[in-house]
PDB file of C-alpha atoms in Angstrom:
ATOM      1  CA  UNK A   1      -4.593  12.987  95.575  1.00 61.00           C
ATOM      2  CA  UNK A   2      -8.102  12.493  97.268  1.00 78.00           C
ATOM      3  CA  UNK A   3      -9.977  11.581  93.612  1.00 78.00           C
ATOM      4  CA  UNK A   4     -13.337  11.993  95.806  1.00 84.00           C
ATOM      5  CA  UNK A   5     -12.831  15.442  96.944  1.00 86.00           C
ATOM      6  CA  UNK A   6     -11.283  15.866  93.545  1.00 85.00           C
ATOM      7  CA  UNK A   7     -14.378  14.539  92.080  1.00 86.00           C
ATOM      8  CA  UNK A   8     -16.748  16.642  94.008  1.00 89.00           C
ATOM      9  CA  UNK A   9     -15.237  19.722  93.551  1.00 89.00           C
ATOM     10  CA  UNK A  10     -15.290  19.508  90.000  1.00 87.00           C
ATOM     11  CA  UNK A  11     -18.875  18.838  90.032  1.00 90.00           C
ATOM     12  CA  UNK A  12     -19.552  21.519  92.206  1.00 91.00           C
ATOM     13  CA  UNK A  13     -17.232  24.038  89.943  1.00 90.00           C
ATOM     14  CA  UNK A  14     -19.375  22.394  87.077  1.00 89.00           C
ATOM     15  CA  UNK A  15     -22.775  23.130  88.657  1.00 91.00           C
ATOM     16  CA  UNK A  16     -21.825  26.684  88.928  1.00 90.00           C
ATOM     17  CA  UNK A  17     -20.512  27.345  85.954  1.00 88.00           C
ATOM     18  CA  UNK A  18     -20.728  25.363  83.155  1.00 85.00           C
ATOM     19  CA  UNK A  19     -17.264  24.293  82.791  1.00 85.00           C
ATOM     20  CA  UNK A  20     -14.823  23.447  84.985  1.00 87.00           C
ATOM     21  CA  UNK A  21     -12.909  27.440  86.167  1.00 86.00           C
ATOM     22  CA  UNK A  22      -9.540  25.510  87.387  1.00 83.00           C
ATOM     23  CA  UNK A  23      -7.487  23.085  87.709  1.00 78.00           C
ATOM     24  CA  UNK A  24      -6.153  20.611  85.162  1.00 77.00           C
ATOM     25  CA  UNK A  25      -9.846  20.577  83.684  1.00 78.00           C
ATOM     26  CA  UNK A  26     -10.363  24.336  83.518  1.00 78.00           C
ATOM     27  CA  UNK A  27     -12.362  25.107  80.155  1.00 77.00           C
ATOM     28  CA  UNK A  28     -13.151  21.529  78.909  1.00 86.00           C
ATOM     29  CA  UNK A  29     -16.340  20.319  77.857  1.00 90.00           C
ATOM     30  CA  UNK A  30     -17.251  17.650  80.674  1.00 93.00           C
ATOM     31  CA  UNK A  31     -20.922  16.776  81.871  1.00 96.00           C
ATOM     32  CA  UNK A  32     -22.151  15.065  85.120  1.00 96.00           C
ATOM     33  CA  UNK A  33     -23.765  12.141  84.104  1.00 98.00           C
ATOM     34  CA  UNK A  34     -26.155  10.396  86.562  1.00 98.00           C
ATOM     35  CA  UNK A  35     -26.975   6.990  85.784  1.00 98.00           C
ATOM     36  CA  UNK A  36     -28.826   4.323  88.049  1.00 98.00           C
ATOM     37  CA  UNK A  37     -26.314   1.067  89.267  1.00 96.00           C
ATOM     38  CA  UNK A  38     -26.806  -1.790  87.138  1.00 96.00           C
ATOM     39  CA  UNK A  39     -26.474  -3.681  90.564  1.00 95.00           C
ATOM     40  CA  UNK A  40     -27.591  -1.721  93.286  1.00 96.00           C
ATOM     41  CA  UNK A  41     -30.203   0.404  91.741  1.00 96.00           C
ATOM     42  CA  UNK A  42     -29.101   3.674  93.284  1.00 97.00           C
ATOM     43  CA  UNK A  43     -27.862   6.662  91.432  1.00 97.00           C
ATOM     44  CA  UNK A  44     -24.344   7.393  90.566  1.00 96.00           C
ATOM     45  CA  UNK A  45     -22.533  10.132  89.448  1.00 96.00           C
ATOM     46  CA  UNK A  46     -19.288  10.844  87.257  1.00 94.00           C
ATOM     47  CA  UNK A  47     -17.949  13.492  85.458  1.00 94.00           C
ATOM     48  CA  UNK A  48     -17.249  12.494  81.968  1.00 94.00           C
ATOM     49  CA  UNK A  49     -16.137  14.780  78.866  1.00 94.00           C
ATOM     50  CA  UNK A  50     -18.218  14.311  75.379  1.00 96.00           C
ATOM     51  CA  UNK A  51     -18.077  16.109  72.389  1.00 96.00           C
ATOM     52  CA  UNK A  52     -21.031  16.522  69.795  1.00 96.00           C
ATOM     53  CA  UNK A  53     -23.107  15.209  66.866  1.00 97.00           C
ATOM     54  CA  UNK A  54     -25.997  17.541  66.032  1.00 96.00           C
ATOM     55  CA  UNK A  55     -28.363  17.941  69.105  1.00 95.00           C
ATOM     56  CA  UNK A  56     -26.598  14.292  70.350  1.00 97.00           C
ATOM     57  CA  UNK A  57     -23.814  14.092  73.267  1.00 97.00           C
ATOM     58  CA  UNK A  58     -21.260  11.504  72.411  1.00 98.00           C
ATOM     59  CA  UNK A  59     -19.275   9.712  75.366  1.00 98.00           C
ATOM     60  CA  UNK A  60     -16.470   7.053  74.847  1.00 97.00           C
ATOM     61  CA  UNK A  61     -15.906   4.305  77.716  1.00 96.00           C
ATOM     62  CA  UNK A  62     -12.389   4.998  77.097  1.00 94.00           C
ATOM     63  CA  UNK A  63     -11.653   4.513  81.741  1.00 91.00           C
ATOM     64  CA  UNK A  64      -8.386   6.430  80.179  1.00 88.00           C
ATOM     65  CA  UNK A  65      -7.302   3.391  78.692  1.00 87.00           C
ATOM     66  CA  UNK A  66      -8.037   0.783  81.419  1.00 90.00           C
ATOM     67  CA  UNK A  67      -8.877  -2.536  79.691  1.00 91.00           C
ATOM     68  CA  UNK A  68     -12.110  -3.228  81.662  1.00 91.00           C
ATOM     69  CA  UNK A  69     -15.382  -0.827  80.984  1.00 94.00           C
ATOM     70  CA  UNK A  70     -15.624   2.035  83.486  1.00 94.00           C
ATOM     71  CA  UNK A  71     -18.582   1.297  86.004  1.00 93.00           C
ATOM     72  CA  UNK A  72     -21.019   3.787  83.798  1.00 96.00           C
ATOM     73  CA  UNK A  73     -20.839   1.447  81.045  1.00 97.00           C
ATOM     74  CA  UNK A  74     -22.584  -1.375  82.943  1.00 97.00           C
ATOM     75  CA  UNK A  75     -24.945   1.101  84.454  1.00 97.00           C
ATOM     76  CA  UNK A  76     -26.044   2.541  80.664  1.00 97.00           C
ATOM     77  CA  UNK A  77     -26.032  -0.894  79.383  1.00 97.00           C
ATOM     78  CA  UNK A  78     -28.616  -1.346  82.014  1.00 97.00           C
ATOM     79  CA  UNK A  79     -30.589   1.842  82.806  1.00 98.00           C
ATOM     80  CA  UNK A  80     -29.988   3.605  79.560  1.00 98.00           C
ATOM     81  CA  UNK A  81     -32.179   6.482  80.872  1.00 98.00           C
ATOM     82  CA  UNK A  82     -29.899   8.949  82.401  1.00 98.00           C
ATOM     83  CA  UNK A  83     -29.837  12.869  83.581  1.00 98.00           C
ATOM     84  CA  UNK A  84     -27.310  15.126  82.268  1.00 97.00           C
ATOM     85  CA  UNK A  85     -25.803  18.280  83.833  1.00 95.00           C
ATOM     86  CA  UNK A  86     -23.558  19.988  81.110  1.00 93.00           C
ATOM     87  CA  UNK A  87     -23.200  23.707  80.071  1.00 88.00           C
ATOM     88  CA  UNK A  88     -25.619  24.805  82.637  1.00 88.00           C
ATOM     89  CA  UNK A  89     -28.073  23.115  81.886  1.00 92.00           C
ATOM     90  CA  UNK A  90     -30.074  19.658  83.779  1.00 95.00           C
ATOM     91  CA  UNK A  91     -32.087  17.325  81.823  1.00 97.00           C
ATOM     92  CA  UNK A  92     -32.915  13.382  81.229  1.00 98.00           C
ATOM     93  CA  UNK A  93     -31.470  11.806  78.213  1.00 98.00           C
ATOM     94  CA  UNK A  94     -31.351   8.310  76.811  1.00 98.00           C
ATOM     95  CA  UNK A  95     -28.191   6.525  75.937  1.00 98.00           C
ATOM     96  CA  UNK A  96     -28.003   4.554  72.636  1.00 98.00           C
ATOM     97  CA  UNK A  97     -24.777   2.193  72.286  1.00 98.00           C
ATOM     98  CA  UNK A  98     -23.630   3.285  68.402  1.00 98.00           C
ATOM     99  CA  UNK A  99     -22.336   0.060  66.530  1.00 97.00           C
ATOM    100  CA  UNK A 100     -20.680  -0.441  62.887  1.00 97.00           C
ATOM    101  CA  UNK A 101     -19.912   2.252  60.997  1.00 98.00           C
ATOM    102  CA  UNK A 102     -21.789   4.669  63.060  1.00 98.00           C
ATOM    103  CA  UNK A 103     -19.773   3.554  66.235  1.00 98.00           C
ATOM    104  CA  UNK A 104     -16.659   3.900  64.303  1.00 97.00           C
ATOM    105  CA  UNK A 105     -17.150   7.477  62.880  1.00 98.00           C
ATOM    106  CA  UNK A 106     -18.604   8.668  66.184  1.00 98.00           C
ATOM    107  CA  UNK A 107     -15.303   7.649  67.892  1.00 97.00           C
ATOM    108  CA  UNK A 108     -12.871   8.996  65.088  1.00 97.00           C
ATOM    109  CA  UNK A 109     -14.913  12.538  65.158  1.00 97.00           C
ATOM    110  CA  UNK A 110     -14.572  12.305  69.304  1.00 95.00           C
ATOM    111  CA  UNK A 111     -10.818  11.845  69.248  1.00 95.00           C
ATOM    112  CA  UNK A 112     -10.455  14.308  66.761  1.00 95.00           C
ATOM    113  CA  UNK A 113     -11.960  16.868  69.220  1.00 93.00           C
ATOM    114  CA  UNK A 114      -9.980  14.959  72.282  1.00 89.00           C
ATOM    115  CA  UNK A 115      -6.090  14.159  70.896  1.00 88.00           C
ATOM    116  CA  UNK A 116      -5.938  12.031  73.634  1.00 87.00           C
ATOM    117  CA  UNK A 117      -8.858   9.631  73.251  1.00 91.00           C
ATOM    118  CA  UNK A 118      -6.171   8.480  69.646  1.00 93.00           C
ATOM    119  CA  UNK A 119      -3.899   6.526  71.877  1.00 92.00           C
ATOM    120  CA  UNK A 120      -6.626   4.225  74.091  1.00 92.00           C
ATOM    121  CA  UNK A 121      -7.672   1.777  71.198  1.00 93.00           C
ATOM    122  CA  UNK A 122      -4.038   0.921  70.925  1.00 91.00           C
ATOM    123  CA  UNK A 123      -4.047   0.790  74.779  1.00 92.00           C
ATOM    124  CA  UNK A 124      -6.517  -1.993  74.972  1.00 92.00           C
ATOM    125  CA  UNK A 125      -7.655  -5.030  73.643  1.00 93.00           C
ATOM    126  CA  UNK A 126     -11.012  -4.211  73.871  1.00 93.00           C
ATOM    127  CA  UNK A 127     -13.288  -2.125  71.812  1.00 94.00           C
ATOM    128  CA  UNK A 128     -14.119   0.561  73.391  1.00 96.00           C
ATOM    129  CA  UNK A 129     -17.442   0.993  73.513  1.00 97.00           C
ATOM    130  CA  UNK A 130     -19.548   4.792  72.148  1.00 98.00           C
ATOM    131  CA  UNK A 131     -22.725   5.230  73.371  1.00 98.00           C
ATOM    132  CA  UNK A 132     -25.431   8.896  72.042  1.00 98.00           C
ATOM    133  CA  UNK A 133     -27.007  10.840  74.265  1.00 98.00           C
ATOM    134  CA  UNK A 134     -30.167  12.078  73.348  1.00 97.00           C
ATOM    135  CA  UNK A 135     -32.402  14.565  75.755  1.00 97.00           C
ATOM    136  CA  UNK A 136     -35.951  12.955  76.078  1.00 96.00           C
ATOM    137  CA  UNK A 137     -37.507  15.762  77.726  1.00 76.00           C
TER     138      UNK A 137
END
C-alpha cells in the first residue's frame, strides 16, 4: 500500500466531507491535525482520530501500539499551538498534555469510544501519552 497516497486521499475525502466516505475509515471521527516540526520548524500534517470531553478534542499517542511516540507527539510537546480540520470545520487550537488522574480518565473514556485503543497499553512499555485540544480562536 502507498500510505502517502493513502494519507492524502483521506485528507482530501476529509476536507470534503467531514468524515472519511470510504474505505476502511469510512464514518469515523478523525481530524487533520497540523502541527509545526519540533526540528525543522515546518508544518506537518496527520490524520489522527479523537473522541470528546465537553468543547475539548482528546488524542492518544497510541502510533497503534508502536513503543516510540508518533512524530506529532514531539511536535505538540514543542509547538503546542496547532490547527485542526475536523467535522468541517478549520480552526487553531492548543494542546495541553493531561497528567494523573485526569490523563488516566481521559484515556479510559477514549478507549471506551475506540475498542481498540484497550489493547496498546498492554502493547507497550511506555505510557502513552493524552494530550486536550482546546480551540483558541
Amino acid at each position: 500500500m502507498d500510505y502517502e497516497a493513502f494519507t492524502q486521499s483521506l485528507m482530501t475525502d476529509l476536507r470534503a466531507n467531514g468524515r472519511p466516505t470510504s474505505g476502511p475509515m469510512a464514518g469515523r471521527p478523525l481530524m487533520i491535525l497540523t502541527t509545526t516540526g519540533a526540528k525543522s520548524g515546518r508544518a506537518r500534517q496527520a490524520v489522527i482520530t479523537y473522541t470528546r470531553d465537553g468543547e475539548r478534542y482528546v488524542v492518544a499517542a497510541t502510533a497503534s501500539g508502536s513503543p516510540t511516540h508518533p512524530d506529532w507527539y514531539h511536535n505538540l510537546k514543542a509547538h503546542p499551538e496547532v490547527i485542526i480540520e475536523a467535522d468541517g470545520e478549520k480552526f487553531r487550537a492548543r494542546a495541553v498534555e493531561a497528567v494523573g488522574s485526569e490523563r488516566d480518565r481521559l484515556y479510559t473514556q477514549h478507549a471506551s469510544e475506540r475498542p481498540e485503543f484497550r489493547d496498546y497499553p498492554g502493547m507497550v512499555t511506555r505510557t502513552i501519552p493524552v494530550f486536550t485540544l482546546e480551540r483558541i480562536d
